[in-house]
CSV table of C-alpha atoms in Angstrom, one decimal:
chain,number,residue,atom,x,y,z
V,125,UNK,CA,-41.7,-75.2,27.5
V,126,UNK,CA,-40.0,-78.4,28.6
V,127,UNK,CA,-36.6,-77.8,30.3
V,128,UNK,CA,-33.6,-80.0,30.9
V,129,UNK,CA,-30.2,-79.5,32.4
V,130,UNK,CA,-26.9,-80.1,30.6
V,131,UNK,CA,-26.4,-83.6,32.0
V,132,UNK,CA,-30.1,-84.6,31.2
V,133,UNK,CA,-30.4,-85.6,34.9
V,134,UNK,CA,-33.3,-83.1,35.5
V,135,UNK,CA,-36.3,-82.6,33.3
V,136,UNK,CA,-39.2,-80.4,34.1
V,137,UNK,CA,-41.9,-78.1,32.7
V,138,UNK,CA,-42.5,-74.7,34.2
V,139,UNK,CA,-45.8,-72.9,34.0
V,140,UNK,CA,-44.1,-69.9,32.3
V,141,UNK,CA,-40.7,-68.8,31.1
V,142,UNK,CA,-39.9,-65.1,31.4
V,143,UNK,CA,-36.9,-63.1,30.3
V,144,UNK,CA,-36.6,-59.7,32.1
V,145,UNK,CA,-34.2,-57.2,30.6
V,146,UNK,CA,-34.0,-54.9,33.7
V,147,UNK,CA,-33.7,-55.3,37.4
V,148,UNK,CA,-37.0,-53.6,37.8
V,149,UNK,CA,-38.7,-56.1,35.5
V,150,UNK,CA,-37.2,-59.0,37.5
V,151,UNK,CA,-38.5,-57.4,40.7
V,152,UNK,CA,-41.9,-57.0,39.2
V,153,UNK,CA,-42.0,-60.7,38.3
V,154,UNK,CA,-41.2,-61.6,41.9
V,155,UNK,CA,-43.8,-59.2,43.3
V,156,UNK,CA,-46.5,-60.6,41.1
V,157,UNK,CA,-45.6,-64.2,42.2
V,158,UNK,CA,-45.8,-63.1,45.8
V,159,UNK,CA,-49.2,-61.6,45.2
V,160,UNK,CA,-50.6,-64.7,43.5
V,161,UNK,CA,-48.9,-67.3,45.7
V,162,UNK,CA,-46.8,-68.8,43.0
V,163,UNK,CA,-43.1,-69.6,42.9
V,164,UNK,CA,-40.1,-68.4,40.8
V,165,UNK,CA,-36.8,-70.1,40.1
V,166,UNK,CA,-33.9,-68.6,38.1
V,167,UNK,CA,-31.9,-70.7,35.6
V,168,UNK,CA,-28.5,-69.9,34.2
V,169,UNK,CA,-26.9,-72.3,31.7
V,170,UNK,CA,-28.3,-75.5,33.3
V,171,UNK,CA,-24.9,-76.7,34.5
V,172,UNK,CA,-26.1,-77.7,38.0
V,173,UNK,CA,-26.6,-81.4,38.5
V,174,UNK,CA,-29.1,-80.8,41.3
V,175,UNK,CA,-32.7,-79.7,40.8
V,176,UNK,CA,-31.8,-76.1,41.8
V,177,UNK,CA,-33.6,-74.6,38.8
V,178,UNK,CA,-36.5,-77.0,38.7
V,179,UNK,CA,-39.9,-75.5,39.1
V,180,UNK,CA,-43.5,-75.9,38.1
V,181,UNK,CA,-44.0,-72.2,38.6
V,182,UNK,CA,-42.2,-69.3,36.7
V,183,UNK,CA,-38.8,-69.8,35.3
V,184,UNK,CA,-36.7,-66.7,35.0
V,185,UNK,CA,-34.0,-66.7,32.3
V,186,UNK,CA,-31.5,-63.8,32.4
V,187,UNK,CA,-30.2,-64.1,28.8
V,188,UNK,CA,-31.6,-60.6,28.2
V,189,UNK,CA,-29.3,-59.2,30.8
V,190,UNK,CA,-25.8,-59.7,29.6
V,191,UNK,CA,-22.6,-57.6,29.2
V,192,UNK,CA,-20.6,-55.2,31.3
V,193,UNK,CA,-22.4,-52.2,32.9
V,194,UNK,CA,-19.3,-50.4,33.9
V,195,UNK,CA,-15.6,-50.6,34.7
V,196,UNK,CA,-13.0,-51.6,35.1
V,197,UNK,CA,-12.7,-49.1,38.0
V,198,UNK,CA,-9.2,-47.9,39.1
V,199,UNK,CA,-9.2,-50.7,41.6
V,200,UNK,CA,-10.1,-53.3,38.8
V,201,UNK,CA,-13.7,-53.9,39.7
V,202,UNK,CA,-16.2,-54.4,36.9
V,203,UNK,CA,-20.0,-54.5,37.0
V,204,UNK,CA,-21.4,-57.3,34.9
V,205,UNK,CA,-25.1,-58.2,34.3
V,206,UNK,CA,-26.2,-61.5,35.9
V,207,UNK,CA,-27.0,-63.4,32.7
V,208,UNK,CA,-23.5,-63.0,31.2
V,209,UNK,CA,-21.7,-66.3,30.6
V,210,UNK,CA,-18.2,-66.7,31.9
V,211,UNK,CA,-17.0,-67.3,28.4
V,212,UNK,CA,-18.4,-63.9,27.3
V,213,UNK,CA,-17.1,-62.2,30.5
V,214,UNK,CA,-13.6,-63.5,29.8
V,215,UNK,CA,-13.6,-62.1,26.3
V,216,UNK,CA,-14.9,-58.7,27.4
V,217,UNK,CA,-12.3,-58.5,30.2
V,218,UNK,CA,-9.4,-59.6,27.9
V,219,UNK,CA,-10.3,-56.7,25.5
V,220,UNK,CA,-9.8,-54.4,28.5
V,221,UNK,CA,-6.6,-56.0,29.7
V,222,UNK,CA,-8.2,-57.6,32.7
V,223,UNK,CA,-8.9,-61.1,33.9
V,224,UNK,CA,-10.7,-63.1,36.6
V,225,UNK,CA,-8.1,-64.2,39.2
V,226,UNK,CA,-9.2,-67.8,39.1
V,227,UNK,CA,-11.8,-69.8,37.3
V,228,UNK,CA,-13.2,-73.3,37.1
V,229,UNK,CA,-12.8,-75.7,34.2
V,230,UNK,CA,-16.1,-74.9,32.5
V,231,UNK,CA,-17.0,-71.4,31.2
V,232,UNK,CA,-20.6,-72.0,30.0
V,233,UNK,CA,-22.2,-70.9,33.3
V,234,UNK,CA,-23.7,-67.5,33.8
V,235,UNK,CA,-21.9,-65.3,36.4
V,236,UNK,CA,-25.1,-65.3,38.6
V,237,UNK,CA,-25.4,-69.1,38.5
V,238,UNK,CA,-21.7,-69.7,38.9
V,239,UNK,CA,-21.3,-67.6,42.1
V,240,UNK,CA,-24.6,-68.9,43.5
V,241,UNK,CA,-23.6,-72.5,43.4
V,242,UNK,CA,-20.0,-72.1,44.6
V,243,UNK,CA,-18.1,-72.5,41.4
V,244,UNK,CA,-14.4,-72.7,42.0
V,245,UNK,CA,-11.1,-73.5,40.3
V,246,UNK,CA,-8.0,-74.9,41.8
V,247,UNK,CA,-5.1,-73.2,43.6
V,248,UNK,CA,-4.3,-73.5,47.3
V,249,UNK,CA,-3.9,-69.7,47.6
V,250,UNK,CA,-7.1,-68.8,45.7
V,251,UNK,CA,-10.8,-68.8,46.8
V,252,UNK,CA,-13.8,-69.7,44.7
V,253,UNK,CA,-15.5,-67.3,42.3
V,254,UNK,CA,-17.8,-65.9,45.1
V,255,UNK,CA,-14.8,-64.6,47.0
V,256,UNK,CA,-14.1,-62.3,44.1
V,257,UNK,CA,-17.5,-60.6,44.3
V,258,UNK,CA,-17.5,-57.2,46.1
V,259,UNK,CA,-21.2,-56.1,45.5
V,260,UNK,CA,-24.5,-57.4,44.2
V,261,UNK,CA,-27.7,-55.9,42.7
V,262,UNK,CA,-30.7,-58.1,43.7
V,263,UNK,CA,-34.3,-58.1,42.7
V,264,UNK,CA,-36.3,-59.1,45.8
V,265,UNK,CA,-39.7,-60.7,46.4
V,266,UNK,CA,-41.1,-57.5,47.9
V,267,UNK,CA,-40.7,-55.9,44.4
V,268,UNK,CA,-37.6,-53.8,45.4
V,269,UNK,CA,-34.2,-53.7,43.8
V,270,UNK,CA,-31.4,-53.6,46.3
V,271,UNK,CA,-27.6,-53.2,46.2
V,272,UNK,CA,-25.6,-54.8,48.9
V,273,UNK,CA,-22.0,-55.2,49.8
V,274,UNK,CA,-19.8,-55.6,52.9
V,275,UNK,CA,-20.9,-52.2,54.2
V,276,UNK,CA,-24.6,-52.0,53.0
V,277,UNK,CA,-26.8,-54.9,54.2
V,278,UNK,CA,-23.7,-57.1,54.7
V,279,UNK,CA,-25.8,-60.1,55.9
V,280,UNK,CA,-27.8,-60.2,52.6
V,281,UNK,CA,-24.5,-59.8,50.7
V,282,UNK,CA,-22.9,-62.7,52.5
V,283,UNK,CA,-26.0,-65.0,52.0
V,284,UNK,CA,-26.8,-64.1,48.4
V,285,UNK,CA,-23.3,-64.1,46.8
V,286,UNK,CA,-23.3,-67.9,47.3
V,287,UNK,CA,-27.0,-68.5,48.0
V,288,UNK,CA,-28.4,-71.0,45.4
V,289,UNK,CA,-30.8,-68.4,44.1
V,290,UNK,CA,-32.8,-68.4,47.4
V,291,UNK,CA,-32.2,-64.8,48.5
V,292,UNK,CA,-33.2,-62.8,45.4
V,293,UNK,CA,-32.5,-62.7,41.6
V,294,UNK,CA,-29.0,-61.6,41.0
V,295,UNK,CA,-29.3,-59.0,38.2
V,296,UNK,CA,-25.8,-57.5,38.5
V,297,UNK,CA,-22.5,-58.5,40.0
V,298,UNK,CA,-19.5,-56.3,40.9
V,299,UNK,CA,-16.5,-58.5,40.4
V,300,UNK,CA,-12.9,-57.8,41.4
V,301,UNK,CA,-10.5,-58.4,38.5
V,302,UNK,CA,-6.7,-58.5,38.0
V,303,UNK,CA,-4.5,-57.4,35.2
V,304,UNK,CA,-4.6,-59.9,32.4
V,305,UNK,CA,-2.1,-62.8,32.8
V,306,UNK,CA,-1.1,-66.0,31.2
V,307,UNK,CA,-0.6,-69.5,32.4
V,308,UNK,CA,2.3,-71.9,31.7
V,309,UNK,CA,0.5,-75.2,31.7
V,310,UNK,CA,2.2,-78.5,32.3
V,311,UNK,CA,0.1,-81.7,31.9
V,312,UNK,CA,1.7,-85.1,32.4
V,313,UNK,CA,0.8,-88.6,33.4
V,314,UNK,CA,1.9,-89.8,36.9
V,315,UNK,CA,1.1,-92.3,39.6
V,316,UNK,CA,-1.6,-91.7,42.2
V,317,UNK,CA,0.7,-92.9,45.0
V,318,UNK,CA,3.5,-90.5,43.8
V,319,UNK,CA,1.2,-87.5,43.6
V,320,UNK,CA,-0.2,-88.1,47.0
V,321,UNK,CA,3.2,-88.5,48.5
V,322,UNK,CA,4.4,-85.3,46.9
V,323,UNK,CA,1.2,-83.3,47.5
V,324,UNK,CA,2.7,-80.6,49.8
V,325,UNK,CA,5.2,-79.7,47.0
V,326,UNK,CA,2.5,-79.7,44.4
V,327,UNK,CA,0.3,-77.3,46.5
V,328,UNK,CA,3.0,-74.7,46.4
V,329,UNK,CA,2.3,-74.2,42.7
V,330,UNK,CA,-0.1,-71.5,41.6
V,331,UNK,CA,-2.7,-74.0,40.4
V,332,UNK,CA,-2.6,-77.8,40.7
V,333,UNK,CA,-5.1,-80.5,40.1
V,334,UNK,CA,-5.1,-84.1,39.1
V,335,UNK,CA,-7.4,-86.7,37.6
V,336,UNK,CA,-7.2,-90.3,38.9
V,337,UNK,CA,-8.4,-93.1,36.6
V,338,UNK,CA,-10.3,-95.6,38.8
V,339,UNK,CA,-9.1,-99.3,38.8
V,340,UNK,CA,-5.5,-98.0,38.0
V,341,UNK,CA,-2.8,-96.1,39.8
V,342,UNK,CA,-2.6,-93.6,37.0
V,343,UNK,CA,-3.4,-90.0,37.1
V,344,UNK,CA,-3.1,-87.0,34.8
V,345,UNK,CA,-1.5,-84.1,36.8
V,346,UNK,CA,-2.0,-80.5,35.8
V,347,UNK,CA,0.2,-77.6,37.0
V,348,UNK,CA,-0.4,-74.0,35.9
V,349,UNK,CA,2.1,-71.3,36.7
V,350,UNK,CA,1.1,-67.6,36.3
V,351,UNK,CA,3.1,-65.6,33.8
V,352,UNK,CA,3.0,-62.1,32.4
V,353,UNK,CA,0.3,-61.5,29.7
V,354,UNK,CA,2.7,-60.6,26.8
V,355,UNK,CA,4.4,-64.0,27.1
V,356,UNK,CA,1.0,-65.7,26.8
V,357,UNK,CA,0.0,-63.6,23.8
V,358,UNK,CA,2.6,-65.2,21.5
V,359,UNK,CA,2.4,-68.7,22.7
V,360,UNK,CA,-0.1,-71.6,22.9
V,361,UNK,CA,-0.6,-75.0,21.4
V,362,UNK,CA,-0.5,-75.4,17.6
V,363,UNK,CA,-4.1,-75.7,16.3
V,364,UNK,CA,-3.5,-79.3,15.2
V,365,UNK,CA,-2.2,-80.3,18.6
V,366,UNK,CA,-5.1,-78.6,20.5
V,367,UNK,CA,-7.6,-80.4,18.2
V,368,UNK,CA,-5.9,-83.7,18.6
V,369,UNK,CA,-5.6,-83.5,22.4
V,370,UNK,CA,-8.8,-81.7,23.4
V,371,UNK,CA,-11.3,-82.7,20.7
V,372,UNK,CA,-10.2,-86.2,19.5
V,373,UNK,CA,-8.6,-87.7,22.6
V,374,UNK,CA,-10.2,-85.9,25.5
V,375,UNK,CA,-13.7,-85.8,24.1
V,376,UNK,CA,-14.4,-88.1,21.0
V,377,UNK,CA,-12.2,-91.0,22.1
V,378,UNK,CA,-13.4,-90.6,25.7
V,379,UNK,CA,-17.0,-90.8,24.5
V,380,UNK,CA,-16.2,-94.1,22.7
V,381,UNK,CA,-14.4,-95.4,25.9
V,382,UNK,CA,-17.4,-94.6,28.0
V,383,UNK,CA,-19.9,-96.2,25.6
V,384,UNK,CA,-17.7,-99.3,25.6
V,385,UNK,CA,-17.6,-99.4,29.4
V,386,UNK,CA,-21.4,-99.0,29.6
V,387,UNK,CA,-21.8,-102.0,27.3
V,388,UNK,CA,-19.0,-104.2,28.7
V,389,UNK,CA,-18.4,-103.1,32.3
V,390,UNK,CA,-15.8,-105.9,32.9
V,391,UNK,CA,-13.6,-104.1,30.3
V,392,UNK,CA,-13.5,-100.9,32.3
V,393,UNK,CA,-10.2,-101.4,34.1
V,394,UNK,CA,-8.5,-102.2,30.8
V,395,UNK,CA,-10.2,-99.3,29.0
V,396,UNK,CA,-9.2,-96.9,31.8
V,397,UNK,CA,-5.6,-97.9,31.3
V,398,UNK,CA,-6.0,-97.1,27.6
V,399,UNK,CA,-7.6,-93.8,28.3
V,400,UNK,CA,-4.9,-92.8,30.8
V,401,UNK,CA,-2.1,-93.7,28.4
V,402,UNK,CA,-3.8,-91.9,25.5
V,403,UNK,CA,-3.4,-88.4,27.0
V,404,UNK,CA,0.1,-87.4,26.2
V,405,UNK,CA,2.3,-85.1,28.3
V,406,UNK,CA,2.3,-81.5,27.0
V,407,UNK,CA,3.2,-78.0,28.0
V,408,UNK,CA,2.2,-74.6,26.6
V,409,UNK,CA,1.5,-71.0,27.6
V,410,UNK,CA,-1.8,-69.2,26.8
V,411,UNK,CA,-4.0,-66.4,28.3
V,412,UNK,CA,-5.3,-67.5,31.6
V,413,UNK,CA,-9.0,-68.1,30.7
V,414,UNK,CA,-8.0,-70.3,27.7
V,415,UNK,CA,-6.1,-72.6,30.1
V,416,UNK,CA,-8.5,-72.6,33.0
V,417,UNK,CA,-11.5,-73.8,30.8
V,418,UNK,CA,-11.6,-77.0,28.8
V,419,UNK,CA,-14.2,-78.2,26.3
V,420,UNK,CA,-16.6,-80.8,27.7
V,421,UNK,CA,-18.8,-82.7,25.2
V,422,UNK,CA,-19.1,-86.1,27.0
V,423,UNK,CA,-22.1,-85.9,29.2
V,424,UNK,CA,-21.9,-87.1,32.8
V,425,UNK,CA,-23.4,-86.9,36.3
V,426,UNK,CA,-21.2,-85.5,39.1
V,427,UNK,CA,-21.0,-85.4,42.9
V,428,UNK,CA,-18.3,-83.3,44.6
V,429,UNK,CA,-17.4,-82.7,48.2
V,430,UNK,CA,-14.9,-80.4,49.9
V,431,UNK,CA,-12.9,-82.1,52.6
V,432,UNK,CA,-9.9,-80.8,54.7
V,433,UNK,CA,-6.7,-81.0,52.6
V,434,UNK,CA,-5.2,-83.3,55.1
V,435,UNK,CA,-8.0,-85.8,54.5
V,436,UNK,CA,-7.7,-86.2,50.7
V,437,UNK,CA,-5.2,-89.1,50.9
V,438,UNK,CA,-7.5,-91.1,53.2
V,439,UNK,CA,-10.6,-90.3,51.1
V,440,UNK,CA,-9.0,-91.5,47.9
V,441,UNK,CA,-7.6,-94.6,49.5
V,442,UNK,CA,-11.0,-95.5,51.0
V,443,UNK,CA,-12.6,-94.9,47.6
V,444,UNK,CA,-10.1,-97.1,45.9
V,445,UNK,CA,-10.6,-99.9,48.4
V,446,UNK,CA,-14.4,-99.7,48.0
V,447,UNK,CA,-14.1,-100.0,44.2
V,448,UNK,CA,-11.9,-103.0,44.6
V,449,UNK,CA,-14.2,-104.9,46.9
V,450,UNK,CA,-17.6,-103.8,45.5
V,451,UNK,CA,-17.1,-104.8,41.9
V,452,UNK,CA,-18.5,-101.4,40.7
V,453,UNK,CA,-16.9,-100.3,37.4
V,454,UNK,CA,-16.2,-96.6,36.9
V,455,UNK,CA,-14.8,-95.2,33.7
V,456,UNK,CA,-14.8,-91.5,34.5
V,457,UNK,CA,-11.7,-90.0,36.3
V,458,UNK,CA,-11.9,-88.7,39.8
V,459,UNK,CA,-11.0,-85.0,39.8
V,460,UNK,CA,-9.1,-83.5,42.7
V,461,UNK,CA,-8.7,-79.7,43.1
V,462,UNK,CA,-7.7,-77.3,46.0
V,463,UNK,CA,-8.9,-74.0,47.3
V,464,UNK,CA,-8.1,-71.6,50.1
V,465,UNK,CA,-10.3,-71.0,53.1
V,466,UNK,CA,-12.7,-68.1,52.8
V,467,UNK,CA,-15.4,-66.3,54.9
V,468,UNK,CA,-18.4,-66.7,52.6
V,469,UNK,CA,-21.2,-68.1,54.8
V,470,UNK,CA,-22.3,-71.0,52.6
V,471,UNK,CA,-19.0,-71.7,50.9
V,472,UNK,CA,-17.7,-75.2,51.0
V,473,UNK,CA,-14.3,-73.7,52.0
V,474,UNK,CA,-15.7,-71.6,54.8
V,475,UNK,CA,-12.8,-71.1,57.3
V,476,UNK,CA,-11.1,-74.2,55.9
V,477,UNK,CA,-8.4,-74.9,53.3
V,478,UNK,CA,-10.1,-77.5,51.1
V,479,UNK,CA,-9.5,-80.4,48.8
V,480,UNK,CA,-12.4,-80.9,46.3
V,481,UNK,CA,-12.9,-84.5,45.3
V,482,UNK,CA,-15.3,-84.9,42.4
V,483,UNK,CA,-16.7,-88.3,41.2
V,484,UNK,CA,-18.4,-88.7,37.8
V,485,UNK,CA,-20.5,-91.3,36.0
V,486,UNK,CA,-21.3,-91.5,32.4
V,487,UNK,CA,-24.9,-90.2,31.8
V,488,UNK,CA,-26.1,-93.5,30.4
V,489,UNK,CA,-25.3,-95.3,33.7
V,490,UNK,CA,-26.9,-95.2,37.2
V,491,UNK,CA,-24.6,-93.3,39.6
V,492,UNK,CA,-26.5,-94.0,42.8
V,493,UNK,CA,-24.4,-96.9,44.2
V,494,UNK,CA,-21.0,-95.3,43.5
V,495,UNK,CA,-22.1,-91.8,44.6
V,496,UNK,CA,-23.7,-93.3,47.7
V,497,UNK,CA,-20.5,-95.0,48.7
V,498,UNK,CA,-18.5,-91.8,48.0
V,499,UNK,CA,-20.9,-89.8,50.2
V,500,UNK,CA,-20.5,-92.3,53.0
V,501,UNK,CA,-16.7,-92.0,52.8
V,502,UNK,CA,-16.6,-88.1,52.8
V,503,UNK,CA,-19.1,-87.9,55.6
V,504,UNK,CA,-16.4,-89.3,57.9
V,505,UNK,CA,-14.2,-86.3,57.0
V,506,UNK,CA,-16.8,-83.5,57.5
V,507,UNK,CA,-17.3,-83.3,53.7
V,508,UNK,CA,-19.4,-80.4,52.4
V,509,UNK,CA,-21.2,-81.0,49.1
V,510,UNK,CA,-20.9,-78.6,46.2
V,511,UNK,CA,-24.2,-76.8,45.9
V,512,UNK,CA,-24.6,-77.5,42.2
V,513,UNK,CA,-23.7,-81.1,42.2
V,514,UNK,CA,-25.5,-84.3,43.2
V,515,UNK,CA,-25.8,-85.2,46.9
V,516,UNK,CA,-28.4,-86.6,49.3
V,517,UNK,CA,-28.0,-84.3,52.3
V,518,UNK,CA,-30.8,-82.3,53.9
V,519,UNK,CA,-30.9,-79.1,55.9
V,520,UNK,CA,-30.5,-81.0,59.1
V,521,UNK,CA,-27.2,-82.5,57.8
V,522,UNK,CA,-25.9,-79.2,56.3
V,523,UNK,CA,-26.7,-77.2,59.4
V,524,UNK,CA,-23.9,-79.0,61.3
V,525,UNK,CA,-21.4,-78.5,58.5
V,526,UNK,CA,-21.8,-74.7,58.1
V,527,UNK,CA,-21.3,-72.5,61.2
V,528,UNK,CA,-23.3,-69.7,59.6
V,529,UNK,CA,-26.1,-71.8,58.2
V,530,UNK,CA,-28.6,-70.4,60.7
V,531,UNK,CA,-27.6,-66.8,59.9
V,532,UNK,CA,-28.2,-67.5,56.2
V,533,UNK,CA,-31.6,-68.9,57.0
V,534,UNK,CA,-32.5,-65.8,59.0
V,535,UNK,CA,-31.7,-63.6,56.0
V,536,UNK,CA,-34.0,-65.8,53.9
V,537,UNK,CA,-36.8,-65.4,56.4
V,538,UNK,CA,-36.4,-61.7,56.2
V,539,UNK,CA,-36.2,-61.2,52.4
V,540,UNK,CA,-38.4,-64.1,51.3
V,541,UNK,CA,-40.8,-65.2,54.1
V,542,UNK,CA,-43.3,-66.5,51.5
V,543,UNK,CA,-40.7,-68.6,49.8
V,544,UNK,CA,-41.4,-67.1,46.4
V,545,UNK,CA,-38.0,-68.3,45.4
V,546,UNK,CA,-38.7,-71.7,46.9
V,547,UNK,CA,-38.9,-75.2,45.4
V,548,UNK,CA,-39.1,-78.8,46.8
V,549,UNK,CA,-35.4,-79.1,46.5
V,550,UNK,CA,-34.7,-75.9,48.4
V,551,UNK,CA,-37.1,-77.0,51.0
V,552,UNK,CA,-35.0,-80.1,51.4
V,553,UNK,CA,-31.6,-78.3,51.7
V,554,UNK,CA,-32.6,-75.0,53.4
V,555,UNK,CA,-35.7,-75.5,55.5
V,556,UNK,CA,-34.3,-76.7,58.8
């Protein structure tokens, strides 16, 4: 079977594709690979831009392991099987009056893949999805199935809950949830200079992010305020407005703009002005998961780095100056989000409040020059690359950016000394 990721950046052909339906079956697959000297890589929904899932060995797909196992418990925790997509999880939780406290802007990923790559949303008081995980069930290369949490094998728990699929196959996740809530969403055009000047005030909001259109001073700013669930149940955009904004303007028109920029690069600054002006101001209230996630049909490549919040102004100014002097033309907006510091060993926000700066390039164009310049800039601010998005760093680079990197590698040596869950890409980023 030939495989590809969502962005079409990665294409590969594994020797076999298997679909376990139990943790024991997953463990047996790993044990057999260890016995025969082959490798195994899990794949979720293919939304990583890096070769994390790429293998010429056995590909494990967990689409036979979906749904809730139990919960919510009195404390709000639920047990969810590793192949469950975030979209399905949100639906199942809403039916039980629960929600995930914070989410990213895409809900197609599996829960196992999303936590393993460091998926996050925005909100200066909120951590990424892995911070909401309180326990894991893992199938290990020795053929065992192990549960771990902060009290039971805490090192394995710390490494595996954001571990790029290198510490075991995540067959079940215990996730902390909150009572269902709504979001009052306000989206409006603004100036980049104004947003950066007012950033401290913006960060006091529950959830704030903005999209800067290169070659302009224009941004689309989004502020989401948490409200009680009953208020959200009776609100929302009219169907015609949601279709106009999200389908026609944000996706179909944006596809046309990007195709035009690919064919006529010199027109990009003008077309970016058109795109920025085409997205109207709007406000509405809806259940949280319906606001957090947005439809994405225009395919692209992405690189994203976490930098200290205080550095985001300098990073964007340097990026803007590089675009002005380089002649590079970029049609896709630069997305900027925020997250609270956490204690997850391989989290990009480990012990640091972070601003996430994400650059994109239309999938028909070569992103290497733009992404390379971006990486040069964020390197000066101790940038940490998102584990699921394109970057050029090696283990030697990453070791200096993660204080617990060595501890994570020691756990890997313990649970997978043969590198059954290995790949050339993991060798690049984890084998110091």
